mmCIF file of C-alpha atoms in Angstrom:
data_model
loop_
_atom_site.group_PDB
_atom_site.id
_atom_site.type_symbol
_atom_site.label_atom_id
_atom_site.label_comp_id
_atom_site.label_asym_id
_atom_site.label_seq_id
_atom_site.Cartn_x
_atom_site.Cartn_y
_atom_site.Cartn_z
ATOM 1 C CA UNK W 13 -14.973 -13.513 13.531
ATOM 2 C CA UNK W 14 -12.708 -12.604 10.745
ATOM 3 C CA UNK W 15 -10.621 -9.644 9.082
ATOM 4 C CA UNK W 16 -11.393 -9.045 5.738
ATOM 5 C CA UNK W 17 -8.246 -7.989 3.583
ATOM 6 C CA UNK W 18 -9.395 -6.943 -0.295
ATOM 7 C CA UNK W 19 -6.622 -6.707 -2.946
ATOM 8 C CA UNK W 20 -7.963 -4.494 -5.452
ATOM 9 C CA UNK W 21 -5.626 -4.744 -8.153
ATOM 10 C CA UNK W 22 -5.143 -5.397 -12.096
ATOM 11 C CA UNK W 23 -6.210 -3.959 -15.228
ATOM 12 C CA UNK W 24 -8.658 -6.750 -16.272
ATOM 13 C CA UNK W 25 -7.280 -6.424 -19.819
ATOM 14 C CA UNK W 26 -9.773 -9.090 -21.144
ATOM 15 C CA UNK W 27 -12.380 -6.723 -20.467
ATOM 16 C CA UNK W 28 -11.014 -4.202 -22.321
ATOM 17 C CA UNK W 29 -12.672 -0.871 -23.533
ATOM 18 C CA UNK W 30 -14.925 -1.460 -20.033
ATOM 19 C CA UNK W 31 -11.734 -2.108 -17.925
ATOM 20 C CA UNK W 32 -8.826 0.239 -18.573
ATOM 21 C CA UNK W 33 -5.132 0.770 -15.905
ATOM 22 C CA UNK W 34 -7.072 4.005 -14.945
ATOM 23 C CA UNK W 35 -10.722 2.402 -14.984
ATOM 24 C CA UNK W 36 -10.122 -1.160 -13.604
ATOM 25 C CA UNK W 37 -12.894 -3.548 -13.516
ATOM 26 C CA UNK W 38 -13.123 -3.655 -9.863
ATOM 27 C CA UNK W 39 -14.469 0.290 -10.119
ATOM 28 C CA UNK W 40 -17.016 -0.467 -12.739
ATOM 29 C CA UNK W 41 -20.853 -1.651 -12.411
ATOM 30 C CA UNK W 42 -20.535 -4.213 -15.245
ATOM 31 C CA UNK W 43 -23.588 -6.070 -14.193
ATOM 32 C CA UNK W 44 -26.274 -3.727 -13.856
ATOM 33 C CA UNK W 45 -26.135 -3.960 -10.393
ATOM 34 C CA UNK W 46 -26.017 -0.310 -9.192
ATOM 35 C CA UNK W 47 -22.453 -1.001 -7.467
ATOM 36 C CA UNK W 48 -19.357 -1.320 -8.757
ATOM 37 C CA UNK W 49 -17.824 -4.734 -8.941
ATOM 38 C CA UNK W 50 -15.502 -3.796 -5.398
ATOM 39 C CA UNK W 51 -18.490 -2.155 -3.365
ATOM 40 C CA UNK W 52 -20.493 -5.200 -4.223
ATOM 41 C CA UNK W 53 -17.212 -7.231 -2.221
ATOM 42 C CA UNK W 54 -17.435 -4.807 0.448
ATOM 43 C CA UNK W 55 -21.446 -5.321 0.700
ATOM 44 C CA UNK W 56 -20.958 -8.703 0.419
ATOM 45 C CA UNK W 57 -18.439 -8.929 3.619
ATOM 46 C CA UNK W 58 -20.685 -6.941 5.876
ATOM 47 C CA UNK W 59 -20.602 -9.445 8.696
ATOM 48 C CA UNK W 60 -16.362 -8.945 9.046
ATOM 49 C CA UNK W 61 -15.263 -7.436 12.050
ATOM 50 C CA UNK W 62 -13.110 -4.863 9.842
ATOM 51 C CA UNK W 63 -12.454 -4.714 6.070
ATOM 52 C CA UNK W 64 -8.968 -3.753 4.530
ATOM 53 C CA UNK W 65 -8.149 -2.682 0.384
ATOM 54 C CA UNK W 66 -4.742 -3.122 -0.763
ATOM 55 C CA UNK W 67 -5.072 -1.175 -4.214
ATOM 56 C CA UNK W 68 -2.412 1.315 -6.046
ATOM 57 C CA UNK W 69 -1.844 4.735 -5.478
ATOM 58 C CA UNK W 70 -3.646 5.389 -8.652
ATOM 59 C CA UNK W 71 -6.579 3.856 -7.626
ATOM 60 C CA UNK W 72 -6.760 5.165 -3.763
ATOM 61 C CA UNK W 73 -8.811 8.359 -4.614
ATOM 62 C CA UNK W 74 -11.337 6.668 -6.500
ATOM 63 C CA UNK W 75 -11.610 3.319 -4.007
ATOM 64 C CA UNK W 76 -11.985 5.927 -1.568
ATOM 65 C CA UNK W 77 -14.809 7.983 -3.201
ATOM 66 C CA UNK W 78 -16.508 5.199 -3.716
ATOM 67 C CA UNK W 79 -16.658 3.466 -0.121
ATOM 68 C CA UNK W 80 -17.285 6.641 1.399
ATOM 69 C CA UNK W 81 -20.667 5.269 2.583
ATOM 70 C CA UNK W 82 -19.253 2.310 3.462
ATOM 71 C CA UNK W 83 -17.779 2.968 7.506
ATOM 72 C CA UNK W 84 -15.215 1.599 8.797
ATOM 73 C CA UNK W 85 -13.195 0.524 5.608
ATOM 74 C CA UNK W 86 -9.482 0.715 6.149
ATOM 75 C CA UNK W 87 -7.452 1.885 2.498
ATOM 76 C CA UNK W 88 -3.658 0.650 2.274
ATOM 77 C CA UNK W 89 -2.197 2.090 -0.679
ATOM 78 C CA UNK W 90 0.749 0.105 -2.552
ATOM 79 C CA UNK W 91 3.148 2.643 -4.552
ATOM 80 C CA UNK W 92 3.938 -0.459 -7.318
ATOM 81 C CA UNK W 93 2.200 -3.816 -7.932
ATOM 82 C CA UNK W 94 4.172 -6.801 -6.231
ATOM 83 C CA UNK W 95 1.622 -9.269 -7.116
ATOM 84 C CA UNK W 96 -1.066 -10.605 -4.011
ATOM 85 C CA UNK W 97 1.476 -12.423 -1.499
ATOM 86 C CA UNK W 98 2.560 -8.788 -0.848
ATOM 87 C CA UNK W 99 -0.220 -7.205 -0.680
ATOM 88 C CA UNK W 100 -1.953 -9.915 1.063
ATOM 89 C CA UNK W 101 0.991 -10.447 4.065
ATOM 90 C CA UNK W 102 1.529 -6.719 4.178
ATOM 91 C CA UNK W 103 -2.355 -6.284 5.701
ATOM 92 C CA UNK W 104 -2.593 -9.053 7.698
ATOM 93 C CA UNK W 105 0.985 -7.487 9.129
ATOM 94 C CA UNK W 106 -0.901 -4.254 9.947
ATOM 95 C CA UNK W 107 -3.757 -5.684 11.098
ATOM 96 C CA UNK W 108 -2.104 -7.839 13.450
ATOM 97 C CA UNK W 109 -0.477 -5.058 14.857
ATOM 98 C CA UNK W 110 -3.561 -3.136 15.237
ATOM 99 C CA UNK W 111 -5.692 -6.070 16.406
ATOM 100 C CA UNK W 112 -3.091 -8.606 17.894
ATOM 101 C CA UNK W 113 -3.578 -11.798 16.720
ATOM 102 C CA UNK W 114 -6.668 -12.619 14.517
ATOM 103 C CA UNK W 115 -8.603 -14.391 11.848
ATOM 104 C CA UNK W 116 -7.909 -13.109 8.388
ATOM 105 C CA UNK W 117 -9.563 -13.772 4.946
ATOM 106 C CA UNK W 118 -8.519 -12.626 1.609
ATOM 107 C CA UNK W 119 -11.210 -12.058 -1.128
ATOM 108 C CA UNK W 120 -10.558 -10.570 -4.577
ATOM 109 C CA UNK W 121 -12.409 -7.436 -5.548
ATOM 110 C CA UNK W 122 -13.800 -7.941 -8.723
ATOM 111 C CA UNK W 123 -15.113 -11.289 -8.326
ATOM 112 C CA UNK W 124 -19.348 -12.127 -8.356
ATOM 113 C CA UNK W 125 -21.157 -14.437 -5.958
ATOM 114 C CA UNK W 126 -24.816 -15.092 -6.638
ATOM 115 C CA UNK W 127 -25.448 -16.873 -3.331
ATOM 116 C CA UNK W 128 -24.163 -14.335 -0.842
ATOM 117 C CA UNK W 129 -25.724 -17.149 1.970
ATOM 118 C CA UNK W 130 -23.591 -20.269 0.595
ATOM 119 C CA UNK W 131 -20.355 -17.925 0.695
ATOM 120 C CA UNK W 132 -20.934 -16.160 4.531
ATOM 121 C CA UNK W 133 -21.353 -20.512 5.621
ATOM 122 C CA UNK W 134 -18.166 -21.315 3.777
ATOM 123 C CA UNK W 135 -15.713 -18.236 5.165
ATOM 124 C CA UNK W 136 -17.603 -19.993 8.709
ATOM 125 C CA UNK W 137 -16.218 -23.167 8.182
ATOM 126 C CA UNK W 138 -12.705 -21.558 7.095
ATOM 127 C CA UNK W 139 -12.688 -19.694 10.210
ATOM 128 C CA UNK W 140 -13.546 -22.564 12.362
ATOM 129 C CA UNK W 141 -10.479 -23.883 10.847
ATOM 130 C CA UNK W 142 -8.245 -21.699 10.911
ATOM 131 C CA UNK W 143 -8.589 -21.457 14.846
ATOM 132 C CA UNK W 144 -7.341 -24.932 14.412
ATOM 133 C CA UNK W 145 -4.363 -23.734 12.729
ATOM 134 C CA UNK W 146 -4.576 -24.487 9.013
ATOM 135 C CA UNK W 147 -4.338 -21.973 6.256
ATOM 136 C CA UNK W 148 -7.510 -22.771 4.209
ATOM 137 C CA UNK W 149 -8.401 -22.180 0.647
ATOM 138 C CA UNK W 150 -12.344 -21.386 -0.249
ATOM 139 C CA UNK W 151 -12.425 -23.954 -3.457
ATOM 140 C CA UNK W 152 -15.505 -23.737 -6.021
ATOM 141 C CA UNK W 153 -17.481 -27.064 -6.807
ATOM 142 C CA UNK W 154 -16.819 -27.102 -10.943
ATOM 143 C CA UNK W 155 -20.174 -27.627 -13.119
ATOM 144 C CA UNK W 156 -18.316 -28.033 -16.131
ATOM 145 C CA UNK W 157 -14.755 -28.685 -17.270
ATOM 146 C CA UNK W 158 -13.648 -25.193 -17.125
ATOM 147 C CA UNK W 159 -9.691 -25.287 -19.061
ATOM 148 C CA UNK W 160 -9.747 -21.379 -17.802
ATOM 149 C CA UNK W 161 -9.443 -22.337 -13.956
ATOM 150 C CA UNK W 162 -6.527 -23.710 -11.690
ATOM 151 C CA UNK W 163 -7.811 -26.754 -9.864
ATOM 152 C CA UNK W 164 -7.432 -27.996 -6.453
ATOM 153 C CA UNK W 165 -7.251 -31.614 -5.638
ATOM 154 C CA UNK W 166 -8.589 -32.287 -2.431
ATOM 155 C CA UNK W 167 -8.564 -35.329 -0.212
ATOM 156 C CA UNK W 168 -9.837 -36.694 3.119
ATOM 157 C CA UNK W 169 -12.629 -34.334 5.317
ATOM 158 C CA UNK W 170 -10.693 -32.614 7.979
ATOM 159 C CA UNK W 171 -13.603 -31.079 9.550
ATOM 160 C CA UNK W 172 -17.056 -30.989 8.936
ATOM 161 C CA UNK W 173 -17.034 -29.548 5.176
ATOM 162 C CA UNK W 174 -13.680 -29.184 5.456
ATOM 163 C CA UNK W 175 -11.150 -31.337 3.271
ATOM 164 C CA UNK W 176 -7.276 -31.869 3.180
ATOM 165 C CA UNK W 177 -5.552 -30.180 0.277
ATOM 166 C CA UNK W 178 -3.313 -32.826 -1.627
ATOM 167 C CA UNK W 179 -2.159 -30.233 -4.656
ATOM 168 C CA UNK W 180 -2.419 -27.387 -6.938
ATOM 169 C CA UNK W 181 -3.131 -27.963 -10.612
ATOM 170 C CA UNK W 182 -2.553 -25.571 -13.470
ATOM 171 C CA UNK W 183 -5.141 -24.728 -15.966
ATOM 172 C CA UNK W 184 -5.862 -28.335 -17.688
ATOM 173 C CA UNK W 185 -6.812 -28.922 -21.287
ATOM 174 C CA UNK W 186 -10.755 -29.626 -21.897
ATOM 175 C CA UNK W 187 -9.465 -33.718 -21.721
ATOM 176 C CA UNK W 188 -8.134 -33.519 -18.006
ATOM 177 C CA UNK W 189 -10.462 -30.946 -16.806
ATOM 178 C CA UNK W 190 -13.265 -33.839 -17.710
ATOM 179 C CA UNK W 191 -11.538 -36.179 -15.993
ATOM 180 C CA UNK W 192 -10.733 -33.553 -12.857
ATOM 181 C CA UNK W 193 -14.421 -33.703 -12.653
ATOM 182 C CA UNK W 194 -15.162 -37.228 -12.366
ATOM 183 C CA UNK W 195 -13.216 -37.820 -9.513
ATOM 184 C CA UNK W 196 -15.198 -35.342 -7.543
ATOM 185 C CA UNK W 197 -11.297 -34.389 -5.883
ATOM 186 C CA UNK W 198 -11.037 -31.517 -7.970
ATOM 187 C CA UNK W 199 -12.323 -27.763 -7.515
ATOM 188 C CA UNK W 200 -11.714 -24.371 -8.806
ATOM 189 C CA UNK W 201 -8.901 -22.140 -7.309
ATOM 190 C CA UNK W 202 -10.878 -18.928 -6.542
ATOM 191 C CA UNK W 203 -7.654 -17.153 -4.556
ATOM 192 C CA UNK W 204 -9.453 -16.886 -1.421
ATOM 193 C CA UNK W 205 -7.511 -17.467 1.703
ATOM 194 C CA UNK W 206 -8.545 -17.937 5.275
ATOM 195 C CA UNK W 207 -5.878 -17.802 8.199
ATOM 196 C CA UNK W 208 -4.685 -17.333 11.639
ATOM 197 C CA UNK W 209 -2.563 -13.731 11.108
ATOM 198 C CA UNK W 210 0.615 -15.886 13.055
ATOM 199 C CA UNK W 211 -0.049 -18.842 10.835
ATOM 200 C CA UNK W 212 -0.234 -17.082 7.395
ATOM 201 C CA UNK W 213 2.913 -14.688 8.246
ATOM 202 C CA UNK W 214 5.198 -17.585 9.968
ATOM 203 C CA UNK W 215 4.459 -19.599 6.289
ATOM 204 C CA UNK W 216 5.744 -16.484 5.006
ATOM 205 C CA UNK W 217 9.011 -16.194 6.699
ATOM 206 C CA UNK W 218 9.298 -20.012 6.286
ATOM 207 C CA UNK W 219 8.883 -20.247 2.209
ATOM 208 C CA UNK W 220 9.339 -16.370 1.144
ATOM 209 C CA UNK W 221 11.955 -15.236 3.970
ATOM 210 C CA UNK W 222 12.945 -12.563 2.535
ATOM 211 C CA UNK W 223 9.424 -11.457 1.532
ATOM 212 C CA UNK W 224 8.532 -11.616 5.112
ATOM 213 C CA UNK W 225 11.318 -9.654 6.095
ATOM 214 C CA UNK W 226 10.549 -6.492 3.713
ATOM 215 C CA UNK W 227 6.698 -6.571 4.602
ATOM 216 C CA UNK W 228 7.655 -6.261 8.480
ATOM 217 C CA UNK W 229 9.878 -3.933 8.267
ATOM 218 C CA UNK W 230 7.073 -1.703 6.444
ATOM 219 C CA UNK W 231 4.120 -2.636 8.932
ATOM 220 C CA UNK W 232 6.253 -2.060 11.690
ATOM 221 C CA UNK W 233 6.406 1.530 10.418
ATOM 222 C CA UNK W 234 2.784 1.636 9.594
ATOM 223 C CA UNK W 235 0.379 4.151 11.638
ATOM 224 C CA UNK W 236 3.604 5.699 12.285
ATOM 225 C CA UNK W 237 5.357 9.220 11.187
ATOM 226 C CA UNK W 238 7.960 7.068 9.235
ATOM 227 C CA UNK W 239 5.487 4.627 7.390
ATOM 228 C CA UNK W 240 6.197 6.927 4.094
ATOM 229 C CA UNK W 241 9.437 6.921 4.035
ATOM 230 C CA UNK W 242 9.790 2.691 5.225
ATOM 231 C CA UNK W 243 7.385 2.597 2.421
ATOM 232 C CA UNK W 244 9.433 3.927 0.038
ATOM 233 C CA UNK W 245 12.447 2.456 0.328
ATOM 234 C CA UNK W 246 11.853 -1.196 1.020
ATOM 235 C CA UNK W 247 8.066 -1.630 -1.231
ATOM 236 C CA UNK W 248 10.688 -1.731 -4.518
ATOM 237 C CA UNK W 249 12.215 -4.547 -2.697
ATOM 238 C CA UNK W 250 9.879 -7.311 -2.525
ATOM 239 C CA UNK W 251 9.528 -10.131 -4.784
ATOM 240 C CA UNK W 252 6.796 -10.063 -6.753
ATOM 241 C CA UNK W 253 4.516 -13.173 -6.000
ATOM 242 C CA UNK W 254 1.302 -14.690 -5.395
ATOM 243 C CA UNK W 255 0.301 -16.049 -2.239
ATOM 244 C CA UNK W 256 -0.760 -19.336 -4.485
ATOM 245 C CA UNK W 257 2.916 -19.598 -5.260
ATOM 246 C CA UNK W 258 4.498 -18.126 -2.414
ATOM 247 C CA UNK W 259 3.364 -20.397 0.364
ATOM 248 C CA UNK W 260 -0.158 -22.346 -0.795
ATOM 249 C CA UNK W 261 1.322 -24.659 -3.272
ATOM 250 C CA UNK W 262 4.512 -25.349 -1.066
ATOM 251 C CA UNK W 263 2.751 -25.879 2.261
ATOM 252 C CA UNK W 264 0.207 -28.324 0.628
ATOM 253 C CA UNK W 265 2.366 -31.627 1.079
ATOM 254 C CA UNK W 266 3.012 -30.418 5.062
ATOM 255 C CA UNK W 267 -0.721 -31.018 5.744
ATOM 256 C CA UNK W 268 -1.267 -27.603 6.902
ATOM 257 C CA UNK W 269 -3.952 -26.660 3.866
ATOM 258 C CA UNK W 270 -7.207 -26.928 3.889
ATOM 259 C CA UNK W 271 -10.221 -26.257 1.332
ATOM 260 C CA UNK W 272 -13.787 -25.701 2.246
ATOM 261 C CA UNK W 273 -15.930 -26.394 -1.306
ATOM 262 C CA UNK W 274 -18.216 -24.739 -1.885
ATOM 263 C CA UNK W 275 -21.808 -23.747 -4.851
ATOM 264 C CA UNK W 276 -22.479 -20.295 -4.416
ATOM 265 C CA UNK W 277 -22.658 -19.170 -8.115
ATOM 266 C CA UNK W 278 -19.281 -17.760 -8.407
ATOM 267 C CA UNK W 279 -17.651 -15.998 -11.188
ATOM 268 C CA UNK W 280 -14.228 -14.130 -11.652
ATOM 269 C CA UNK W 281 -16.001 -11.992 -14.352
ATOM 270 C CA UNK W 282 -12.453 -12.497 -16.188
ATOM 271 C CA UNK W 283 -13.500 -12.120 -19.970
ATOM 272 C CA UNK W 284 -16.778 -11.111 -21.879
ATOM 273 C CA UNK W 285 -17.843 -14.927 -22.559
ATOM 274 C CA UNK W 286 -17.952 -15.210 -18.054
ATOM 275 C CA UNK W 287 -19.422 -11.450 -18.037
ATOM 276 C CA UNK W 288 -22.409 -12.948 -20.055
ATOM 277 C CA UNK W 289 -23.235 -15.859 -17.932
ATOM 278 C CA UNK W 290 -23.771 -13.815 -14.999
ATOM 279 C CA UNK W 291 -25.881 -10.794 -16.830
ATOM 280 C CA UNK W 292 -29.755 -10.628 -16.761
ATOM 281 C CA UNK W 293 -30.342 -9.069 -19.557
ATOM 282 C CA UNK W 294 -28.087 -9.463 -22.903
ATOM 283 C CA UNK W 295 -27.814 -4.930 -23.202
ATOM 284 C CA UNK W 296 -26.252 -3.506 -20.911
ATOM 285 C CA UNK W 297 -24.764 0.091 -20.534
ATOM 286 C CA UNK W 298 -21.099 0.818 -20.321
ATOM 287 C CA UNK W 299 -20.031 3.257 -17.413
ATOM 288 C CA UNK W 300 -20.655 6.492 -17.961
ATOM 289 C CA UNK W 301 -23.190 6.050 -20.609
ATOM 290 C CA UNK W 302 -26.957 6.409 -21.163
ATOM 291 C CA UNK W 303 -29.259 3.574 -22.158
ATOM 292 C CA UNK W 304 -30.209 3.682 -25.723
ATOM 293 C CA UNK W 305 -32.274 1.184 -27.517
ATOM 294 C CA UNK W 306 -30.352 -1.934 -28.387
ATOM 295 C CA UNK W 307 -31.373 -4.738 -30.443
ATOM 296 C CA UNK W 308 -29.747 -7.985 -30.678
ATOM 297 C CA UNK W 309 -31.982 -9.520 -33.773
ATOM 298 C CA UNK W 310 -31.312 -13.242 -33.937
ATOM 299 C CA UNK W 311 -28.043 -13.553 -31.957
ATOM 300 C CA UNK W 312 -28.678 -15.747 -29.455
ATOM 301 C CA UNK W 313 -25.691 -15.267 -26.456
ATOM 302 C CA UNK W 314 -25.072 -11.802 -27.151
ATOM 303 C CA UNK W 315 -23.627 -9.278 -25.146
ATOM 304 C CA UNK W 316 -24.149 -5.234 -25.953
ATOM 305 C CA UNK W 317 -22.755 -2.422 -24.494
ATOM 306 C CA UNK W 318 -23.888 0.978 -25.140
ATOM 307 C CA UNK W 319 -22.976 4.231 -24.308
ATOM 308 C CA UNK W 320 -24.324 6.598 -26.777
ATOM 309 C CA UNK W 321 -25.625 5.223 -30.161
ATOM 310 C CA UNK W 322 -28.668 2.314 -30.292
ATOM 311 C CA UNK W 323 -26.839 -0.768 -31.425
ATOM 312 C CA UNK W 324 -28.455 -3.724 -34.117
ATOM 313 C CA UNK W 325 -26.499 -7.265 -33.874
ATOM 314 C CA UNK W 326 -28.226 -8.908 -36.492
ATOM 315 C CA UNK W 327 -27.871 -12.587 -36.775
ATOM 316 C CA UNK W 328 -24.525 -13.251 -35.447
ATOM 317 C CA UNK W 329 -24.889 -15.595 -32.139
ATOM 318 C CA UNK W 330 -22.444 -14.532 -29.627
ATOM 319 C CA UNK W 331 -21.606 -11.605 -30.476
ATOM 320 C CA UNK W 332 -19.769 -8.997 -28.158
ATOM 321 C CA UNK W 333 -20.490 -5.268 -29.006
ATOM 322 C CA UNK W 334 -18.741 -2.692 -26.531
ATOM 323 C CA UNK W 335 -19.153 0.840 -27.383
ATOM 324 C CA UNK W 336 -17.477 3.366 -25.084
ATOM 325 C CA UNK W 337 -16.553 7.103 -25.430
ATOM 326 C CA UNK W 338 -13.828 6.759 -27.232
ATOM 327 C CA UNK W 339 -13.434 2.675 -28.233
ATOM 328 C CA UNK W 340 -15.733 0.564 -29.993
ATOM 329 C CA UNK W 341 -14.709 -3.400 -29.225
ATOM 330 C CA UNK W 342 -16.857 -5.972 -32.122
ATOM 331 C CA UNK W 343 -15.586 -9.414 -31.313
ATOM 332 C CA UNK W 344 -17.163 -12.998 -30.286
ATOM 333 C CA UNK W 345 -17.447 -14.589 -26.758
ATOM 334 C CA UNK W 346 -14.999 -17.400 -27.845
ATOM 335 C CA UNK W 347 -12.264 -14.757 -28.751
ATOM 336 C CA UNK W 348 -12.765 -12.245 -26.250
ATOM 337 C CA UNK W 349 -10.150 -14.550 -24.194
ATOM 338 C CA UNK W 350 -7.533 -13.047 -26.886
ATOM 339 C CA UNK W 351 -8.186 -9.532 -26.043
ATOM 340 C CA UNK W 352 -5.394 -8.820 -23.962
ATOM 341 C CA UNK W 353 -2.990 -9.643 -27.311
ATOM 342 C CA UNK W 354 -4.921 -6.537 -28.548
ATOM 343 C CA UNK W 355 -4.324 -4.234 -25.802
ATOM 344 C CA UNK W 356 -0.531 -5.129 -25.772
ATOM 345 C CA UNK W 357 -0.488 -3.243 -28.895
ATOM 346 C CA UNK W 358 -1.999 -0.583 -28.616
ATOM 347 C CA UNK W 359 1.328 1.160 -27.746
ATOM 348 C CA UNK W 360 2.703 0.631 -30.916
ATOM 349 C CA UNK W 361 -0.721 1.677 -32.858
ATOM 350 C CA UNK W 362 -0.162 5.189 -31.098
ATOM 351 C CA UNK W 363 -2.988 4.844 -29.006
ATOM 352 C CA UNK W 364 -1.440 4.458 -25.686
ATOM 353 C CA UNK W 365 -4.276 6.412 -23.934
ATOM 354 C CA UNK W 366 -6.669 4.091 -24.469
ATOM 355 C CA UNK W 367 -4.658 1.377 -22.368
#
């Protein structure tokens, strides 16, 4: 039915001490759940006929250790980031030529879906139209005027839960993401994509030709003796861009984009204030640390992370409390959003390690 192609990528600096460059957020079990944010994906995209990661060199030891239980699960390590339109077109290129011509759907590793059964019936619908030839966007139904979020405006039904994309949006302030709402046009840009592997590659060489022209050259190598060294020399190459910019937002007007919207509890888990929402219980361990008695004493919308010492929050309502080995992190939900300011100088402090 469909390919599933994973980027697993970023630093998730506004999750900082729990998400480091060597410790990304995708690795991590920030919920509780017993799985790290990217074999929850994996899990989660059980019913794909194959399942793809695009991560860094850095990262291909650990994503490796980690889906080692998980069969089947092809690794394609970048040596540099070049943003998701590379990453992205560079696997559906080497899938293609492994599978010939197929569905493909792109799904972020470090996102969380509570109703696993509302997103499996939305990638259907994506697939059924991307046999028809449309590259189609999985767009979340807001439930509150989210500023943090691109939006999507959507217009007539296509197919069957399927609409006609009219435009991208940038993040809005808290005044036009009301009025987003009200229209009921408007939902959440998740950065899921569902496509034909012809379709999504000829929009390539159409908007990005250049782009296009790198990433062949390299999966044209791939599987082969000479995929390092193609690697190598063209990778450096490519622009770096993401597949909303590259050929989403341009092939909108054309009519060729679709969105299938969709409730299934979904959450990019981007800052401490979203990691909250989506935790049972306000304590919580950090990775690699023990559970130790915790108590958040008349702080309503806390969030505590311990690793080695019991913790008191004591009257101060939204709190965020992350202790790790070697950090401690005492800030507020609302300006958790300003963490990665803090992490940007870290550098300068001397304390480059903890990056």
């Amino acid at each position: 039915m469909i390919h599933a192609i994973i980027p697993a990528g970023g630093a998730g600096t506004r999750l900082w001490p729990l998400s480091r460059r060597t410790t990304p957020k995708f690795l991590a079990d920030l919920t509780g759940a017993g799985k790290s944010m990217l074999q929850q994906t994996v899990a989660r995209l059980s019913f794909a006929d194959s399942v793809s990661i695009v991560t860094g060199v850095a990262h291909q030891a650990a994503v490796g250790k980690q889906l080692a239980d998980y069969p089947g699960v092809s690794i394609i390590a970048e040596p540099s980031p070049r943003d998701s339109m590379a990453a992205i077109g560079l696997a559906a290129a080497v899938i293609e030529q492994r599978h010939g011509e197929v569905v493909v759907g792109s799904f972020a590793a470090d996102h969380a879906i509570a109703d696993e059964s509302a997103f499996q019936a939305a990638v259907q619908r994506a697939v059924t139209a991307a046999e028809q030839g449309y590259i189609v966007t999985i767009g979340i139904t807001p439930d509150h005027p989210a500023t943090g979020y691109g939006y999507i405006q959507a217009e007539a039904e296509l197919l069957p839960g399927v609409r006609a994309v009219a435009e991208f949006k940038e993040k809005p302030d808290a005044e036009l993401a009301a009025a987003y709402l009200a229209t009921g046009k408007y939902f959440w840009n998740a950065g899921m994509f569902v496509a034909r592997t012809s379709v999504l590659l000829a929009a390539l060489a159409q908007y990005q030709p250049e782009l296009h022209a790198g990433i062949m050259r390299i999966a044209e190598s791939w599987d082969t003796p000479q995929q390092a060294e193609v690697l190598a020399e063209n990778w450096p190459q490519l622009k770096k861009i993401a597949i909303d910019h590259a050929i989403a937002e341009p092939i909108a007007p054309t009519g060729k984009l679709a969105i299938v919207p969709v409730e299934m509890g979904w959450s990019d888990v981007g800052d401490y204030a979203a990691l909250r929402d989506i935790t049972a219980s306000p304590v919580q361990v950090a990775p690699g640390g023990t559970a130790q008695s915790v108590l958040p004493v008349a702080s309503p919308g806390a969030l505590v992370y311990t690793y080695s010492k019991p913790i008191t929050v004591l009257g101060v309502p939204d709190a965020v409390v992350v202790e790790t080995a070697d950090a401690i992190l005492v800030t507020t939900r609302e300006q958790a959003q300003n963490l990665k300011e803090v992490v940007e100088q870290l550098d300068a402090a001397g304390l480059a390690q903890l990056r």
